[in-house]
Coordinates of C-alpha atoms in Angstrom, one line a residue:
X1 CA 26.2 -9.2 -0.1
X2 CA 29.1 -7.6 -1.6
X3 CA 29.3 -10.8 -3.6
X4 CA 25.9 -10.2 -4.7
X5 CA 26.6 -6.7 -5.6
X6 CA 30.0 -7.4 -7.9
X7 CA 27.3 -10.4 -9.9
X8 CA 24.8 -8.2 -10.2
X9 CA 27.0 -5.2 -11.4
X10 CA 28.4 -7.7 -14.1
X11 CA 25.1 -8.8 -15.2
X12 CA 23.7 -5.3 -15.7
X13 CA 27.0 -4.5 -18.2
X14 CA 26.3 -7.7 -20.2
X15 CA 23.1 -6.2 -20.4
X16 CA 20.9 -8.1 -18.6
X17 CA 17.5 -6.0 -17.5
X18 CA 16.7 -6.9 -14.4
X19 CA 20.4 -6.9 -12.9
X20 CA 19.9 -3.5 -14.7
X21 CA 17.6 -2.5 -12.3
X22 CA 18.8 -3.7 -9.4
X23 CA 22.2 -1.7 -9.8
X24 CA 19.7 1.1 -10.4
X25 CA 18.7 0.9 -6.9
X26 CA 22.5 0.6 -5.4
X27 CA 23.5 4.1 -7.4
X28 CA 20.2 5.5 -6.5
X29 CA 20.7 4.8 -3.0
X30 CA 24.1 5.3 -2.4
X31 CA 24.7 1.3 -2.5
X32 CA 26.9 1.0 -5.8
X33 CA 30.5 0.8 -3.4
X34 CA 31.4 -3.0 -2.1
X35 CA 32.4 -1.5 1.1
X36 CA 28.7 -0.5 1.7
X37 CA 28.4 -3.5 2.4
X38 CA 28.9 -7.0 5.0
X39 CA 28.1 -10.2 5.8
X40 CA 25.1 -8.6 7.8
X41 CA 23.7 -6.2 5.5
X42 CA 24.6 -2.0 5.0
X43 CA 27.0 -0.8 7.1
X44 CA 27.1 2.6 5.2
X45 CA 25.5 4.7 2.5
X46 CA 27.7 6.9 0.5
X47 CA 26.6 9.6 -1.7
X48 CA 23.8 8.8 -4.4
X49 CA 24.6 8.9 -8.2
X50 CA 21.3 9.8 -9.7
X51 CA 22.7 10.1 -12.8
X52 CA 24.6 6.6 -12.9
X53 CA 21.1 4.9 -11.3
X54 CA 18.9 6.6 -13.9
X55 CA 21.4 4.9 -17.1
X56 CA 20.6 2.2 -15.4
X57 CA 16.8 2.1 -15.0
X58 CA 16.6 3.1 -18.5
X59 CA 18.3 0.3 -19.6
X60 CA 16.6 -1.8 -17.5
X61 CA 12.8 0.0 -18.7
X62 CA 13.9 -1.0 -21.9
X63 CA 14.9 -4.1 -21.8
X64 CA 11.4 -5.1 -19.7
X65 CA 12.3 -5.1 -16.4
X66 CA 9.0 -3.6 -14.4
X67 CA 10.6 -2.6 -11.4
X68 CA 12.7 -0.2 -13.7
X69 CA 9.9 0.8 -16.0
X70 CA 7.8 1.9 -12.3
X71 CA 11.2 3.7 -11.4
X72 CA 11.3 5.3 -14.4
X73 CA 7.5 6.2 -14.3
X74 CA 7.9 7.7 -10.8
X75 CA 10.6 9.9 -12.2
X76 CA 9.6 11.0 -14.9
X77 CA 5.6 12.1 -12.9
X78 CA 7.7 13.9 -10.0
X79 CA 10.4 15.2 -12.6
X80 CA 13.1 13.4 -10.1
X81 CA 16.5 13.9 -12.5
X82 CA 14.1 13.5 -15.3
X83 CA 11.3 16.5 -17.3
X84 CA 8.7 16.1 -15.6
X85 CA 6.0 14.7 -17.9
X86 CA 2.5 12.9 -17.4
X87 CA 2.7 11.0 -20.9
X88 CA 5.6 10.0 -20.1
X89 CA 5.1 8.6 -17.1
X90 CA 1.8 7.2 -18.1
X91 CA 3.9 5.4 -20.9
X92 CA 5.9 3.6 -18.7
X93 CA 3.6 2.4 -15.9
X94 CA 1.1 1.6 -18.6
X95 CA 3.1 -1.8 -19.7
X96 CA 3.5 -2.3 -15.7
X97 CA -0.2 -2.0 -15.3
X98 CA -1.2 -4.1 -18.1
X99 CA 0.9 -7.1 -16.6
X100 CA -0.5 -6.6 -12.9
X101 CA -4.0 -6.9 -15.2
X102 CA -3.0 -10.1 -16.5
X103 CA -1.6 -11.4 -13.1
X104 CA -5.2 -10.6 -11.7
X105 CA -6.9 -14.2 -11.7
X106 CA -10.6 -14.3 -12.3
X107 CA -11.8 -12.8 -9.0
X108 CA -12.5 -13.7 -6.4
X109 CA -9.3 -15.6 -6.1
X110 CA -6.7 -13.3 -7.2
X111 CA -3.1 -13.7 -7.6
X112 CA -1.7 -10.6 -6.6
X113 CA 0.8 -10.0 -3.8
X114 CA -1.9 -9.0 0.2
X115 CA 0.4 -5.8 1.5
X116 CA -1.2 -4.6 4.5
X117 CA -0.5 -0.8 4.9
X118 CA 1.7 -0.7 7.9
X119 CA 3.5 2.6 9.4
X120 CA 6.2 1.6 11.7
X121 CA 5.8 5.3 13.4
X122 CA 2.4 4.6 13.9
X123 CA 3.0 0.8 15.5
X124 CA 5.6 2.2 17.6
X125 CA 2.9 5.1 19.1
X126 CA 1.2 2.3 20.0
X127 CA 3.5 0.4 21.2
X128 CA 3.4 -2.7 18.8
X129 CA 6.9 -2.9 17.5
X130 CA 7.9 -5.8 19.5
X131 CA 9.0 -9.0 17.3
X132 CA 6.6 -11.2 18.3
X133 CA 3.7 -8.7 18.9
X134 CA 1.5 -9.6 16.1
X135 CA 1.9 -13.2 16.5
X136 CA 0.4 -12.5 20.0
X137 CA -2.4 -10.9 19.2
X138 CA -2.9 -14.0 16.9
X139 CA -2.3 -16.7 19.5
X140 CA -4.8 -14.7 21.9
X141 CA -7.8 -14.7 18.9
X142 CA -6.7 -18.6 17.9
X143 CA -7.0 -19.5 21.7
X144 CA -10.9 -17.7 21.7
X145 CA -11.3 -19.5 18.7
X146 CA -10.4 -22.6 19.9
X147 CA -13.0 -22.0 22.9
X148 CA -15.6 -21.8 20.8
X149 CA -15.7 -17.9 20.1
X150 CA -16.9 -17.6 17.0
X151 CA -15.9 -14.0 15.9
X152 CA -12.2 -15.3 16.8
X153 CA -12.4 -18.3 14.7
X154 CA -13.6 -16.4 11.4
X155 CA -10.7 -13.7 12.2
X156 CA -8.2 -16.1 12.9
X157 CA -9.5 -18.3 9.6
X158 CA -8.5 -15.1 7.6
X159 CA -5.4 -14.4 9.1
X160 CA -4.4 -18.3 8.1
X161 CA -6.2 -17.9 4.9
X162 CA -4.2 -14.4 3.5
X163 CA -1.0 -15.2 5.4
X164 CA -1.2 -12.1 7.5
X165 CA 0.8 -10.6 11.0
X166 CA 3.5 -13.3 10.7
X167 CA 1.5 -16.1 10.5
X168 CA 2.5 -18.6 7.3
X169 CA -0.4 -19.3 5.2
X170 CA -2.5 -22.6 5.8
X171 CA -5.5 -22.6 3.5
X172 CA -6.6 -25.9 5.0
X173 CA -6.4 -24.7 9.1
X174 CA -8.3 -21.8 7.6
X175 CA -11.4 -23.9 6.4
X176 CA -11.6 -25.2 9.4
X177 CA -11.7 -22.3 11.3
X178 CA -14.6 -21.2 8.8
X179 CA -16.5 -24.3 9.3
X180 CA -16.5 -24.4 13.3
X181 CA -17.8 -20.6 12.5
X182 CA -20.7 -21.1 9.9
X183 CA -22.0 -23.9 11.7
X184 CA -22.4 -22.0 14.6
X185 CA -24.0 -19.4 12.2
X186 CA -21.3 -17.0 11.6
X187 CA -22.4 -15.1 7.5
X188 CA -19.0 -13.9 6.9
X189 CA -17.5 -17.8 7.9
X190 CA -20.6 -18.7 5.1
X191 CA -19.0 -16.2 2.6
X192 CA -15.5 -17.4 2.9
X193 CA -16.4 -21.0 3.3
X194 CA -18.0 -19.7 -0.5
X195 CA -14.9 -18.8 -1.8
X196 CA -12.6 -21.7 -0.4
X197 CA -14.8 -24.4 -2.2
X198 CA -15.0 -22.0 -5.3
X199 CA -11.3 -21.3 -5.6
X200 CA -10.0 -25.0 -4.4
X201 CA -8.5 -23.5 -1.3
X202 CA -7.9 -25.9 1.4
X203 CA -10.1 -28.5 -0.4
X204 CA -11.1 -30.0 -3.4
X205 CA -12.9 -26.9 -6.0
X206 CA -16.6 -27.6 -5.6
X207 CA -19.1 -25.2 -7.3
X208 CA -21.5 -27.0 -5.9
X209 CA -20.6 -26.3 -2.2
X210 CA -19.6 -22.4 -3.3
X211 CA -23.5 -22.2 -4.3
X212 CA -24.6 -23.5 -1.3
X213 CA -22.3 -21.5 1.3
X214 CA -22.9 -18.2 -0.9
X215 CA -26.8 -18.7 -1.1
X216 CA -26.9 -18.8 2.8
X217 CA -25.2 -15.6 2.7
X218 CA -26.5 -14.1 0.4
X219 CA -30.0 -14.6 2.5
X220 CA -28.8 -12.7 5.1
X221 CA -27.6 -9.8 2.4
X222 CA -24.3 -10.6 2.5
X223 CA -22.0 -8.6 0.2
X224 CA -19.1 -11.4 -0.8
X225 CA -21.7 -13.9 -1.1
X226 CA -23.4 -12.0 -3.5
X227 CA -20.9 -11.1 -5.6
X228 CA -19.8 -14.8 -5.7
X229 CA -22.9 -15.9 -7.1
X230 CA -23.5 -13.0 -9.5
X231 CA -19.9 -14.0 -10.9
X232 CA -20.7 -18.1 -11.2
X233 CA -24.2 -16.8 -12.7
X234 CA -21.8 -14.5 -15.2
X235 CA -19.6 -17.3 -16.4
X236 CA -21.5 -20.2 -16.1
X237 CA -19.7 -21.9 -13.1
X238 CA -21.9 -24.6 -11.3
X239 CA -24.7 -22.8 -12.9
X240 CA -26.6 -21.8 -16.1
X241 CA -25.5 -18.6 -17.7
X242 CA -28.1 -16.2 -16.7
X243 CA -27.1 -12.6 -17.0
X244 CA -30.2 -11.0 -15.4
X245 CA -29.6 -12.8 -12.4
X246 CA -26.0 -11.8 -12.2
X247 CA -26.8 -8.3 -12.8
X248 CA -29.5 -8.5 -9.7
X249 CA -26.5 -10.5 -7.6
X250 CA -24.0 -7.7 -9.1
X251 CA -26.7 -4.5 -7.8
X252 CA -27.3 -5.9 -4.3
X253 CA -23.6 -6.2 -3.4
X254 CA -22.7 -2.8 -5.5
X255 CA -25.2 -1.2 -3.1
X256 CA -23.0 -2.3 -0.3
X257 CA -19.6 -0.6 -2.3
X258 CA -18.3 -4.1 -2.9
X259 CA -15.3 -3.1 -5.0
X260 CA -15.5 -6.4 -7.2
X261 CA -19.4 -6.0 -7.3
X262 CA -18.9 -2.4 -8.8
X263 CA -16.0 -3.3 -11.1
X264 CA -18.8 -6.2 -13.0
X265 CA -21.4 -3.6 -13.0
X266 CA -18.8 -1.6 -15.1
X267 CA -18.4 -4.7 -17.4
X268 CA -22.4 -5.6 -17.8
X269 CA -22.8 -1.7 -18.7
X270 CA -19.7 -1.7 -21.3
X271 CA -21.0 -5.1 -22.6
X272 CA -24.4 -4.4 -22.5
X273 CA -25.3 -8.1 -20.2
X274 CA -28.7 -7.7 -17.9
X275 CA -29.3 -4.3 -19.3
X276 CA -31.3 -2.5 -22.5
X277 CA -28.0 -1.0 -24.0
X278 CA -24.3 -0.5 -23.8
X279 CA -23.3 2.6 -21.4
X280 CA -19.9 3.4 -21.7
X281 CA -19.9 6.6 -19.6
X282 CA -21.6 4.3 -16.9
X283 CA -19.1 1.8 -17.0
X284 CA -16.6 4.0 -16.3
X285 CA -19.1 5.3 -13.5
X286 CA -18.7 2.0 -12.1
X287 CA -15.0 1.1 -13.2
X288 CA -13.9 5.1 -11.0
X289 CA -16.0 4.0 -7.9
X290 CA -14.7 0.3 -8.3
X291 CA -11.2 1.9 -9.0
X292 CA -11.2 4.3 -6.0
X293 CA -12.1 1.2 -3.7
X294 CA -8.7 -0.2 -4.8
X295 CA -10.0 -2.6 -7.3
X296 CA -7.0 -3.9 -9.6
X297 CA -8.7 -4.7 -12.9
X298 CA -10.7 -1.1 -12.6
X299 CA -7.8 0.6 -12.3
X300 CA -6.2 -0.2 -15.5
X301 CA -9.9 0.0 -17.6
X302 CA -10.8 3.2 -15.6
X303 CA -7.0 4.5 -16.8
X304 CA -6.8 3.2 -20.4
X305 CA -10.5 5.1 -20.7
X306 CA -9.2 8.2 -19.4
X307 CA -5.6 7.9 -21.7
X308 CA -8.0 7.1 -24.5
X309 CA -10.8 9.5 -24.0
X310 CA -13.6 6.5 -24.0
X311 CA -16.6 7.4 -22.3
X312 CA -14.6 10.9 -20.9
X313 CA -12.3 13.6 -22.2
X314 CA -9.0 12.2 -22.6
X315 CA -6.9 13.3 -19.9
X316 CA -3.6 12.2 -18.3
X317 CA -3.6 13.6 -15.1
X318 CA -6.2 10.4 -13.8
X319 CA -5.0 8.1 -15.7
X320 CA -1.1 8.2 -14.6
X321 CA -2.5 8.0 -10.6
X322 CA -4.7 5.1 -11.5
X323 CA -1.4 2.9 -13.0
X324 CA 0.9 4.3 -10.8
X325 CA -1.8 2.7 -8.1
X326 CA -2.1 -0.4 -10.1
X327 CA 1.1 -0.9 -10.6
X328 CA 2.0 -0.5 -6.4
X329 CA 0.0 -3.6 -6.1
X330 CA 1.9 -6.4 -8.5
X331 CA 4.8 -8.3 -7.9
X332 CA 6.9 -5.2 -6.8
X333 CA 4.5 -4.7 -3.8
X334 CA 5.9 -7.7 -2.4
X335 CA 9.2 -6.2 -1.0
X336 CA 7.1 -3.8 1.0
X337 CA 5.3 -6.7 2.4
X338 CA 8.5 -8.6 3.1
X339 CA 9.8 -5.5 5.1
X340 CA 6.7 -5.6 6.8
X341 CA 7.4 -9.4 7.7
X342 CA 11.3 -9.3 8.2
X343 CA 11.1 -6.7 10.3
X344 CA 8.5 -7.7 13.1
X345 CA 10.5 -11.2 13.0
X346 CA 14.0 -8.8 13.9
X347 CA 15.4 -8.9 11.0
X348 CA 16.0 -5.4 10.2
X349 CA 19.0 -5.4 7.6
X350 CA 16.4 -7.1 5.3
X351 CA 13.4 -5.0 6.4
X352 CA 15.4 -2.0 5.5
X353 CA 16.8 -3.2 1.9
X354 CA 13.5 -4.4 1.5
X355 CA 11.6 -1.2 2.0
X356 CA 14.7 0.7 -0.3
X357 CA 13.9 -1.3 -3.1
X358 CA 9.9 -0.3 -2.8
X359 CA 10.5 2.8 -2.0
X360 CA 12.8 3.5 -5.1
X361 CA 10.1 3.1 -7.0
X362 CA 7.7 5.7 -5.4
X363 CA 5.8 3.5 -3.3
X364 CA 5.0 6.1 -0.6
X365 CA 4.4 3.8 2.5
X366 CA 7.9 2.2 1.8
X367 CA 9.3 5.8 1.6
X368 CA 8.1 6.7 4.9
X369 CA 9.1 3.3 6.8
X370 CA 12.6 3.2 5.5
X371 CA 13.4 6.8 6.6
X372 CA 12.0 6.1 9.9
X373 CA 13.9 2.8 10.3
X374 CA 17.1 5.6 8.9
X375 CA 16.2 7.9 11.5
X376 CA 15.6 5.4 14.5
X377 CA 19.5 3.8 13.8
X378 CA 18.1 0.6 12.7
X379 CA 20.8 1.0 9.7
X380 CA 23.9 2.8 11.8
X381 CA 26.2 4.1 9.3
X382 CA 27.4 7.4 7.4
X383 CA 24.8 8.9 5.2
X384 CA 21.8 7.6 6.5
X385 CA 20.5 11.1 8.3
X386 CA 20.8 12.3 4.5
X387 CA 19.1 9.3 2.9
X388 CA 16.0 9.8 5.7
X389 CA 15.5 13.3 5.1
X390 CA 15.5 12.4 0.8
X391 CA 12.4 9.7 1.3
X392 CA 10.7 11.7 4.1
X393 CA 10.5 15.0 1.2
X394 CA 9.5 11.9 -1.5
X395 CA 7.0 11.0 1.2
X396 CA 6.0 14.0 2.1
X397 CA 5.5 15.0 -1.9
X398 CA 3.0 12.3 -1.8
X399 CA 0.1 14.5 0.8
X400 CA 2.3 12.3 4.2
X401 CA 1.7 15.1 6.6
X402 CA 4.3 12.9 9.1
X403 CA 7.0 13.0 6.7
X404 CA 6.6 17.0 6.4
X405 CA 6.7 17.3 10.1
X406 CA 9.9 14.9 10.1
X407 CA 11.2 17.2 7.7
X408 CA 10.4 20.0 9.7
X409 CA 12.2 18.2 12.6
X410 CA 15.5 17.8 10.4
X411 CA 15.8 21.0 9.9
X412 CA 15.1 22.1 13.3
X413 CA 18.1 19.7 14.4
X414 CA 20.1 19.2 11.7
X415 CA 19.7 16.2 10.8
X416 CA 20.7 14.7 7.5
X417 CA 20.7 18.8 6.2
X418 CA 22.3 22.5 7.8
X419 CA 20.0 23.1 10.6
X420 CA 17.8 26.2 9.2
X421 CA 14.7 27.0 11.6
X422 CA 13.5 29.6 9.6
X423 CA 12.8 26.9 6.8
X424 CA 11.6 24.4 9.8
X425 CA 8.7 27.0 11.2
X426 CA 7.6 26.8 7.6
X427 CA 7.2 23.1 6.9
X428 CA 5.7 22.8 10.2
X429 CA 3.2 25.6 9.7
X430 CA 2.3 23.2 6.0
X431 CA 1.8 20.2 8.5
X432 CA -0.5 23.3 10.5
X433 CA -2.5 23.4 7.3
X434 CA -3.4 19.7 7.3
X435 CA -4.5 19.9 10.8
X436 CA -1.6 18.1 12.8
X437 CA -1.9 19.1 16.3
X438 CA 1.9 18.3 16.5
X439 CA 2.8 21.0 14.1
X440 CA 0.7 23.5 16.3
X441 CA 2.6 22.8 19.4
X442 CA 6.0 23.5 17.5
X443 CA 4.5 26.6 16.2
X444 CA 3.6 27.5 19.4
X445 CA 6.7 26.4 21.4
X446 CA 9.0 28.3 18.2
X447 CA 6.7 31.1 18.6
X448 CA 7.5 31.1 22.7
X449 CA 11.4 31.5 22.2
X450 CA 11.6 33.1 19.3
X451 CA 13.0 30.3 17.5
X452 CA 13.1 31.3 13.2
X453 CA 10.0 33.2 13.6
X454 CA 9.3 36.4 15.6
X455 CA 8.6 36.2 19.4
X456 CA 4.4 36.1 20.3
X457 CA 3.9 34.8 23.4
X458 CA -0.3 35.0 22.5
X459 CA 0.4 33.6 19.0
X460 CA 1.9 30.8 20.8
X461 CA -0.6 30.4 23.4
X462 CA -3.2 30.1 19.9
X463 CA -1.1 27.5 18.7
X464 CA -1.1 26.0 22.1
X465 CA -4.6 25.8 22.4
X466 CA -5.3 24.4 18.9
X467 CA -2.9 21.7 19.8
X468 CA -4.9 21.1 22.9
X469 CA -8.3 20.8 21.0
X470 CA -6.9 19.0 18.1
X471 CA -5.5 16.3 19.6
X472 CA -6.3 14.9 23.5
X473 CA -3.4 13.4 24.0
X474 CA -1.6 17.1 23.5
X475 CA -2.9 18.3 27.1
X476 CA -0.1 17.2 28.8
X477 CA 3.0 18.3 26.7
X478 CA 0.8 21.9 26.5
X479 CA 0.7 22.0 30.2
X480 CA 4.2 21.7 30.6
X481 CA 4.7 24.1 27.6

């Protein structure tokens, strides 16, 4: 590693963007120091150098390295050692967005990295942060599957298929599983058996057999199936080009708030296919509910409307959270996903560098699982209370009522920043605001003792009881209270 660090530090000064970029994130993070550093990963974080890792991400923006361009987008939207300014920020992720466009293959393929949304806090609530946990709960579905369940073979044919809870994708063991499902009936097996023959996945690319699979579906009002054949109906695929029958395929699975259903309604209204006249203020209709759904291609037209003033006053405000969404699900998004993977496998060294890297660039999930792998001692070392308590206040910045309570909880102990409980009472009463029973009961317990707010024992029994209500599981801890 500290081998890695010295090439990549001479690469960024002979200019080279994406090395750039990377030493962006080692001054950013407090990584820029060979001693940082060992054979096994960080050993120690020393004090950031915001200044030094924005030089760098500069650089890097301009010499077209994306990660720095989303870095320096982030900044410049939460004015993080930068103005803060929405054109700005809307001119960097823009590029960024336009390339996660282009990466997009014609749906319903897709190209783009899968990132499931895990929160370690919330996996280790449940108990679920053992290594091998997920590949359990796979094993258990594959053995129903294999006993004929067919609900368990369509799950586990999409856990194969996307490459999913530490399982390696196999596209062909996935059309299996679909088959041994569809023939026993299964729709959903019928749709995705559609979109394996369609896309070549696992077998030979058949339109043929998509048509077939989808139409079987699509009698039973299936939603993928009929956005599949609205799309070969759009672009001629296996079939004639019949845009009235694509727009009928495109309304049916639209009802159903198919995202990719809603994003081609957007396009048949700003083309004016299957309907009397072009609509560009329904398009974007379509592209916002489409966009909203987390559709990748809406995103950018619903964001470039909204920067242009097409269809809708021009306004920034939109259009910077719709790239800065976009942008979260391109190439970048992969480290979050690798974090994901490398840690539930026991890696945590990687996990962590992996979610650092995301989460420099304002990805809000990666911000919250890196300072709770901080604050846990998956990364032991000086500086990492104070690197936790910096991505839980990014994290919380971004509406994570968690991260406001952990912030509440640093300052209540002192970790990572003076101990203040005067300034704890108030973050949790925020985390109050949102409704999180676990800021009520530490209102209430502060409240008790008098700790940073005045003494009330009934304002504290309130607080109690709200806890109690809010949440079940609170009874107990309230009891004891």
């Amino acid at each position: 590693m500290r081998l890695a660090l010295e090439l990549f530090r001479n690469a960024a000064e002979a200019g080279d963007a994406e090395a750039q970029g990377h030493m962006g994130l080692c001054y950013s993070m407090g990584l820029d120091s060979p001693d940082c550093w060992t054979a096994d990963g960080i050993v120690r974080f020393g004090p950031p150098k915001p200044a030094e890792a924005l030089l760098h991400y500069y650089f890097g923006a301009a010499g077209g390295d994306m990660t720095s361009r989303m870095a320096m987008g982030y900044r410049h939207l939460t004015g993080l050692g930068v103005p803060r300014s929405c054109w700005s920020a809307a001119s960097y992720y823009q590029p960024v967005g336009e390339k996660v466009r282009g990466t997009r293959l014609a749906p319903p393929s897709g190209s783009l990295p899968h990132v499931e949304r895990i929160r370690l806090h919330l996996q280790a609530a449940q108990g679920g942060l053992r290594s091998e946990r997920h590949r359990e709960v796979v094993q258990y579905y594959q053995y129903s599957a294999d006993r004929g369940n067919t609900e368990a073979q369509t799950a586990v044919g999409q856990v194969l298929n996307y490459g999913t809870h530490g399982v390696d994708r196999d596209h062909g063991a996935a059309l299996a599983y679909f088959k041994l499902a569809a023939a026993a009936g299964d729709v959903d097996a019928m749709a995705h058996l559609g979109a394996m023959f369609a896309n070549g996945y696992g077998t030979r690319r058949s339109y043929e057999q998509a048509v077939d699979w989808w139409t079987r579906a699509a009698r039973r009002n299936n939603a993928n199936a009929l956005f599949g054949l609205g799309y070969l109906y759009l672009t001629a695929r296996g079939v004639s080009q019949d845009y009235d029958r694509a727009f009928q395929y495109f309304s049916k699975a639209a009802e159903q708030a198919r995202p990719d259903a809603l994003f081609y309604m957007g396009v048949m209204h700003l083309k004016g296919y299957g309907v009397r006249r072009k609509s560009v203020q329904r398009a974007l209709s379509y592209f916002t509910l489409a966009a909203h759904a987390g559709h990748s291609l809406a995103q950018y037209n619903a964001a470039m409307m909204h920067l242009a003033g097409k269809g809708t006053p021009r306004n920034c405000k939109p259009a910077v959270s719709l790239l800065k969404a976009l942008s979260e699900r391109g190439p970048a998004a992969s480290s979050v996903q690798q974090g994901h993977e490398h840690f539930f496998r026991g890696r945590y060294g990687l996990a962590l560098l992996s979610y650092l890297r995301a989460a420099d660039l304002g990805m809000e999930v990666a911000q919250s699982n890196a300072a709770w792998m901080l604050e846990r001692g998956y990364a032991p070392g000086l500086g990492a209370s104070e690197l936790a308590f910096s991505l839980y206040k990014q994290s919380a910045a971004q509406s994570n009522v968690h991260s406001l309570l952990c912030m509440g909880d640093s300052y209540f102990y002192g970790r990572g920043v003076e101990q203040d409980w005067v300034r704890s009472a108030a973050l949790y009463y925020e985390a109050y605001q949102e409704r999180s029973a676990e800021a009520m009961f530490n209102l209430g317990f502060m409240h008790e003792f008098g700790v940073g707010v005045p003494q009330d024992l009934q304002l504290a029994k309130r607080f109690y009881n709200m806890a109690k209500h809010t949440q079940a599981d609170a009874f107990l801890p309230v009891a004891l209270a």
